[in-house]
Amino acid sequence: MGNLLVSSSPSKTVVHNNEVTVEEINKVVLGKLIVKHVGNEGTEDNERQAVLRQMLQRVITELEREKPEVWRNAELVIYDMYGNDYTVRAGKAENKFVVHLDGQDEIRLTCTDRSRSGFFGWFSSGRREKPKPIEAASTN
């Protein structure tokens, strides 16, 4: 992490300041990110570190809401309170998730794009439904 990386698609180019590629996004990977960018539990955190720790812990809590296959083919971008990004990529990164603070400084984890791979992926390629925030999906 800490390397400047540019990823591009036909429609846009995104610059990631802190990116790591893993086989699967899981609790161990996210725990290592906490230690690397924030420090061990019980250390004195400044406000940015405290919020980043809470964001990563929130993702750890939410991991089980998705099938493991999703996290083997995902991109997770975390924006801290100063707009710095921390990106974790697994597989082809077709399932995209963003973690950020909303207008009330609440942590939000949102799925911004879902993979349409699999047997029925080609069949439903016509009209796509807009992804919903995980919070909205869990209340139904």
PDB file of C-alpha atoms in Angstrom:
ATOM      1  CA  MET A   1       0.000   0.000   0.000  1.00  0.00           C
ATOM      2  CA  GLY A   2       0.976   3.576  -0.324  1.00  0.00           C
ATOM      3  CA  ASN A   3       1.816   3.273  -4.009  1.00  0.00           C
ATOM      4  CA  LEU A   4       0.167   5.563  -6.502  1.00  0.00           C
ATOM      5  CA  LEU A   5      -1.830   3.449  -8.935  1.00  0.00           C
ATOM      6  CA  VAL A   6      -3.946   4.492 -11.872  1.00  0.00           C
ATOM      7  CA  SER A   7      -6.759   2.248 -13.080  1.00  0.00           C
ATOM      8  CA  SER A   8      -8.772   3.094 -16.118  1.00  0.00           C
ATOM      9  CA  SER A   9     -11.875   1.994 -17.936  1.00  0.00           C
ATOM     10  CA  PRO A  10     -13.289   3.254 -21.224  1.00  0.00           C
ATOM     11  CA  SER A  11     -15.301   5.919 -19.397  1.00  0.00           C
ATOM     12  CA  LYS A  12     -12.929   7.207 -16.693  1.00  0.00           C
ATOM     13  CA  THR A  13      -9.528   7.085 -15.053  1.00  0.00           C
ATOM     14  CA  VAL A  14      -9.291   6.750 -11.276  1.00  0.00           C
ATOM     15  CA  VAL A  15      -6.136   7.421  -9.269  1.00  0.00           C
ATOM     16  CA  HIS A  16      -5.801   5.338  -6.090  1.00  0.00           C
ATOM     17  CA  ASN A  17      -3.266   6.451  -3.504  1.00  0.00           C
ATOM     18  CA  ASN A  18      -3.330   3.387  -1.241  1.00  0.00           C
ATOM     19  CA  GLU A  19      -4.142   0.145  -3.033  1.00  0.00           C
ATOM     20  CA  VAL A  20      -3.591  -3.502  -2.255  1.00  0.00           C
ATOM     21  CA  THR A  21      -4.570  -6.546  -4.311  1.00  0.00           C
ATOM     22  CA  VAL A  22      -5.563  -9.730  -2.482  1.00  0.00           C
ATOM     23  CA  GLU A  23      -7.140 -13.076  -3.357  1.00  0.00           C
ATOM     24  CA  GLU A  24     -10.202 -12.351  -1.207  1.00  0.00           C
ATOM     25  CA  ILE A  25     -11.389  -9.436   0.893  1.00  0.00           C
ATOM     26  CA  ASN A  26     -11.863 -10.918   4.356  1.00  0.00           C
ATOM     27  CA  LYS A  27     -11.469 -10.193   8.064  1.00  0.00           C
ATOM     28  CA  VAL A  28      -7.743 -11.015   8.105  1.00  0.00           C
ATOM     29  CA  VAL A  29      -6.978  -8.647   5.213  1.00  0.00           C
ATOM     30  CA  LEU A  30      -9.009  -5.833   6.761  1.00  0.00           C
ATOM     31  CA  GLY A  31      -7.431  -6.460  10.169  1.00  0.00           C
ATOM     32  CA  LYS A  32      -3.973  -6.071   8.608  1.00  0.00           C
ATOM     33  CA  LEU A  33      -5.096  -2.793   7.034  1.00  0.00           C
ATOM     34  CA  ILE A  34      -6.157  -1.521  10.453  1.00  0.00           C
ATOM     35  CA  VAL A  35      -2.756  -2.354  11.934  1.00  0.00           C
ATOM     36  CA  LYS A  36      -0.875  -0.854   8.966  1.00  0.00           C
ATOM     37  CA  HIS A  37      -2.777   2.439   8.687  1.00  0.00           C
ATOM     38  CA  VAL A  38      -4.057   2.981  12.224  1.00  0.00           C
ATOM     39  CA  GLY A  39      -2.044   0.811  14.607  1.00  0.00           C
ATOM     40  CA  ASN A  40      -2.910  -1.872  17.118  1.00  0.00           C
ATOM     41  CA  GLU A  41      -6.037  -1.747  19.241  1.00  0.00           C
ATOM     42  CA  GLY A  42      -5.522   0.321  22.380  1.00  0.00           C
ATOM     43  CA  THR A  43      -3.044   2.740  20.844  1.00  0.00           C
ATOM     44  CA  GLU A  44      -3.714   6.466  21.010  1.00  0.00           C
ATOM     45  CA  ASP A  45      -5.583   7.414  17.801  1.00  0.00           C
ATOM     46  CA  ASN A  46      -6.039  10.883  16.382  1.00  0.00           C
ATOM     47  CA  GLU A  47      -9.486  11.680  14.946  1.00  0.00           C
ATOM     48  CA  ARG A  48      -8.614  10.525  11.411  1.00  0.00           C
ATOM     49  CA  GLN A  49      -7.208   7.228  12.672  1.00  0.00           C
ATOM     50  CA  ALA A  50     -10.197   6.646  14.953  1.00  0.00           C
ATOM     51  CA  VAL A  51     -12.660   7.170  12.096  1.00  0.00           C
ATOM     52  CA  LEU A  52     -10.635   5.008   9.688  1.00  0.00           C
ATOM     53  CA  ARG A  53     -10.528   2.233  12.323  1.00  0.00           C
ATOM     54  CA  GLN A  54     -14.325   2.469  12.725  1.00  0.00           C
ATOM     55  CA  MET A  55     -14.800   2.335   8.949  1.00  0.00           C
ATOM     56  CA  LEU A  56     -12.671  -0.787   8.566  1.00  0.00           C
ATOM     57  CA  GLN A  57     -14.378  -2.421  11.554  1.00  0.00           C
ATOM     58  CA  ARG A  58     -17.750  -1.636   9.973  1.00  0.00           C
ATOM     59  CA  VAL A  59     -16.713  -3.431   6.783  1.00  0.00           C
ATOM     60  CA  ILE A  60     -15.571  -6.440   8.833  1.00  0.00           C
ATOM     61  CA  THR A  61     -19.026  -6.532  10.439  1.00  0.00           C
ATOM     62  CA  GLU A  62     -20.770  -6.315   7.054  1.00  0.00           C
ATOM     63  CA  LEU A  63     -18.680  -8.995   5.272  1.00  0.00           C
ATOM     64  CA  GLU A  64     -21.085 -11.799   6.149  1.00  0.00           C
ATOM     65  CA  ARG A  65     -24.044 -10.060   4.461  1.00  0.00           C
ATOM     66  CA  GLU A  66     -22.553 -11.016   1.101  1.00  0.00           C
ATOM     67  CA  LYS A  67     -21.606 -14.421  -0.279  1.00  0.00           C
ATOM     68  CA  PRO A  68     -17.869 -15.226  -0.104  1.00  0.00           C
ATOM     69  CA  GLU A  69     -17.762 -15.310  -3.934  1.00  0.00           C
ATOM     70  CA  VAL A  70     -18.633 -11.601  -3.955  1.00  0.00           C
ATOM     71  CA  TRP A  71     -15.536 -10.726  -1.906  1.00  0.00           C
ATOM     72  CA  ARG A  72     -13.277 -12.837  -4.179  1.00  0.00           C
ATOM     73  CA  ASN A  73     -14.260 -10.567  -7.075  1.00  0.00           C
ATOM     74  CA  ALA A  74     -14.616  -7.152  -5.459  1.00  0.00           C
ATOM     75  CA  GLU A  75     -13.191  -3.690  -5.113  1.00  0.00           C
ATOM     76  CA  LEU A  76     -13.615  -1.904  -1.797  1.00  0.00           C
ATOM     77  CA  VAL A  77     -12.772   1.806  -1.705  1.00  0.00           C
ATOM     78  CA  ILE A  78     -12.700   3.517   1.674  1.00  0.00           C
ATOM     79  CA  TYR A  79     -12.634   7.322   1.784  1.00  0.00           C
ATOM     80  CA  ASP A  80     -11.455   8.705   5.103  1.00  0.00           C
ATOM     81  CA  MET A  81     -12.621  12.025   6.546  1.00  0.00           C
ATOM     82  CA  TYR A  82     -10.021  13.925   4.489  1.00  0.00           C
ATOM     83  CA  GLY A  83     -10.844  12.251   1.183  1.00  0.00           C
ATOM     84  CA  ASN A  84      -7.846   9.905   1.197  1.00  0.00           C
ATOM     85  CA  ASP A  85      -8.724   6.593  -0.400  1.00  0.00           C
ATOM     86  CA  TYR A  86      -7.765   3.081   0.628  1.00  0.00           C
ATOM     87  CA  THR A  87      -8.569   0.489  -2.031  1.00  0.00           C
ATOM     88  CA  VAL A  88      -8.654  -3.285  -1.633  1.00  0.00           C
ATOM     89  CA  ARG A  89      -9.087  -5.316  -4.827  1.00  0.00           C
ATOM     90  CA  ALA A  90      -9.751  -9.017  -5.302  1.00  0.00           C
ATOM     91  CA  GLY A  91     -10.140 -10.922  -8.567  1.00  0.00           C
ATOM     92  CA  LYS A  92     -11.538  -8.873 -11.455  1.00  0.00           C
ATOM     93  CA  ALA A  93     -13.066  -6.386  -8.991  1.00  0.00           C
ATOM     94  CA  GLU A  94     -16.498  -6.590 -10.632  1.00  0.00           C
ATOM     95  CA  ASN A  95     -18.422  -6.038  -7.373  1.00  0.00           C
ATOM     96  CA  LYS A  96     -17.729  -2.490  -6.238  1.00  0.00           C
ATOM     97  CA  PHE A  97     -18.246  -1.159  -2.725  1.00  0.00           C
ATOM     98  CA  VAL A  98     -17.599   2.300  -1.284  1.00  0.00           C
ATOM     99  CA  VAL A  99     -17.244   3.231   2.392  1.00  0.00           C
ATOM    100  CA  HIS A 100     -17.571   6.909   3.291  1.00  0.00           C
ATOM    101  CA  LEU A 101     -18.991   9.348   5.802  1.00  0.00           C
ATOM    102  CA  ASP A 102     -22.378  10.820   4.943  1.00  0.00           C
ATOM    103  CA  GLY A 103     -23.555  14.370   5.702  1.00  0.00           C
ATOM    104  CA  GLN A 104     -24.181  13.465   9.358  1.00  0.00           C
ATOM    105  CA  ASP A 105     -20.745  11.799   9.715  1.00  0.00           C
ATOM    106  CA  GLU A 106     -22.337   8.339   9.754  1.00  0.00           C
ATOM    107  CA  ILE A 107     -20.358   5.520   8.129  1.00  0.00           C
ATOM    108  CA  ARG A 108     -22.010   4.252   4.941  1.00  0.00           C
ATOM    109  CA  LEU A 109     -21.131   1.081   3.032  1.00  0.00           C
ATOM    110  CA  THR A 110     -22.700   1.122  -0.420  1.00  0.00           C
ATOM    111  CA  CYS A 111     -22.564  -1.329  -3.290  1.00  0.00           C
ATOM    112  CA  THR A 112     -22.098   0.758  -6.431  1.00  0.00           C
ATOM    113  CA  ASP A 113     -21.918  -2.069  -8.982  1.00  0.00           C
ATOM    114  CA  ARG A 114     -22.609  -5.803  -9.063  1.00  0.00           C
ATOM    115  CA  SER A 115     -21.119  -8.516 -11.222  1.00  0.00           C
ATOM    116  CA  ARG A 116     -23.485 -10.003 -13.766  1.00  0.00           C
ATOM    117  CA  SER A 117     -21.289 -13.041 -14.305  1.00  0.00           C
ATOM    118  CA  GLY A 118     -22.633 -16.544 -14.046  1.00  0.00           C
ATOM    119  CA  PHE A 119     -25.167 -18.569 -16.008  1.00  0.00           C
ATOM    120  CA  PHE A 120     -27.927 -15.958 -16.073  1.00  0.00           C
ATOM    121  CA  GLY A 121     -25.651 -12.896 -16.351  1.00  0.00           C
ATOM    122  CA  TRP A 122     -26.054 -12.626 -20.132  1.00  0.00           C
ATOM    123  CA  PHE A 123     -29.822 -13.098 -19.912  1.00  0.00           C
ATOM    124  CA  SER A 124     -30.448 -10.090 -17.670  1.00  0.00           C
ATOM    125  CA  SER A 125     -27.976  -7.723 -19.319  1.00  0.00           C
ATOM    126  CA  GLY A 126     -30.737  -5.442 -20.630  1.00  0.00           C
ATOM    127  CA  ARG A 127     -32.097  -3.227 -17.873  1.00  0.00           C
ATOM    128  CA  ARG A 128     -30.094  -3.013 -14.660  1.00  0.00           C
ATOM    129  CA  GLU A 129     -31.489  -1.960 -11.344  1.00  0.00           C
ATOM    130  CA  LYS A 130     -29.525   0.697  -9.445  1.00  0.00           C
ATOM    131  CA  PRO A 131     -27.565  -0.883  -6.568  1.00  0.00           C
ATOM    132  CA  LYS A 132     -28.949  -0.133  -3.128  1.00  0.00           C
ATOM    133  CA  PRO A 133     -26.957   0.738   0.003  1.00  0.00           C
ATOM    134  CA  ILE A 134     -26.378  -2.310   2.169  1.00  0.00           C
ATOM    135  CA  GLU A 135     -28.297  -0.573   4.966  1.00  0.00           C
ATOM    136  CA  ALA A 136     -31.397  -0.391   2.744  1.00  0.00           C
ATOM    137  CA  ALA A 137     -31.086  -4.016   1.687  1.00  0.00           C
ATOM    138  CA  SER A 138     -30.848  -5.248   5.285  1.00  0.00           C
ATOM    139  CA  THR A 139     -34.097  -3.564   6.400  1.00  0.00           C
ATOM    140  CA  ASN A 140     -36.257  -5.408   3.843  1.00  0.00           C
TER     141      ASN A 140
END
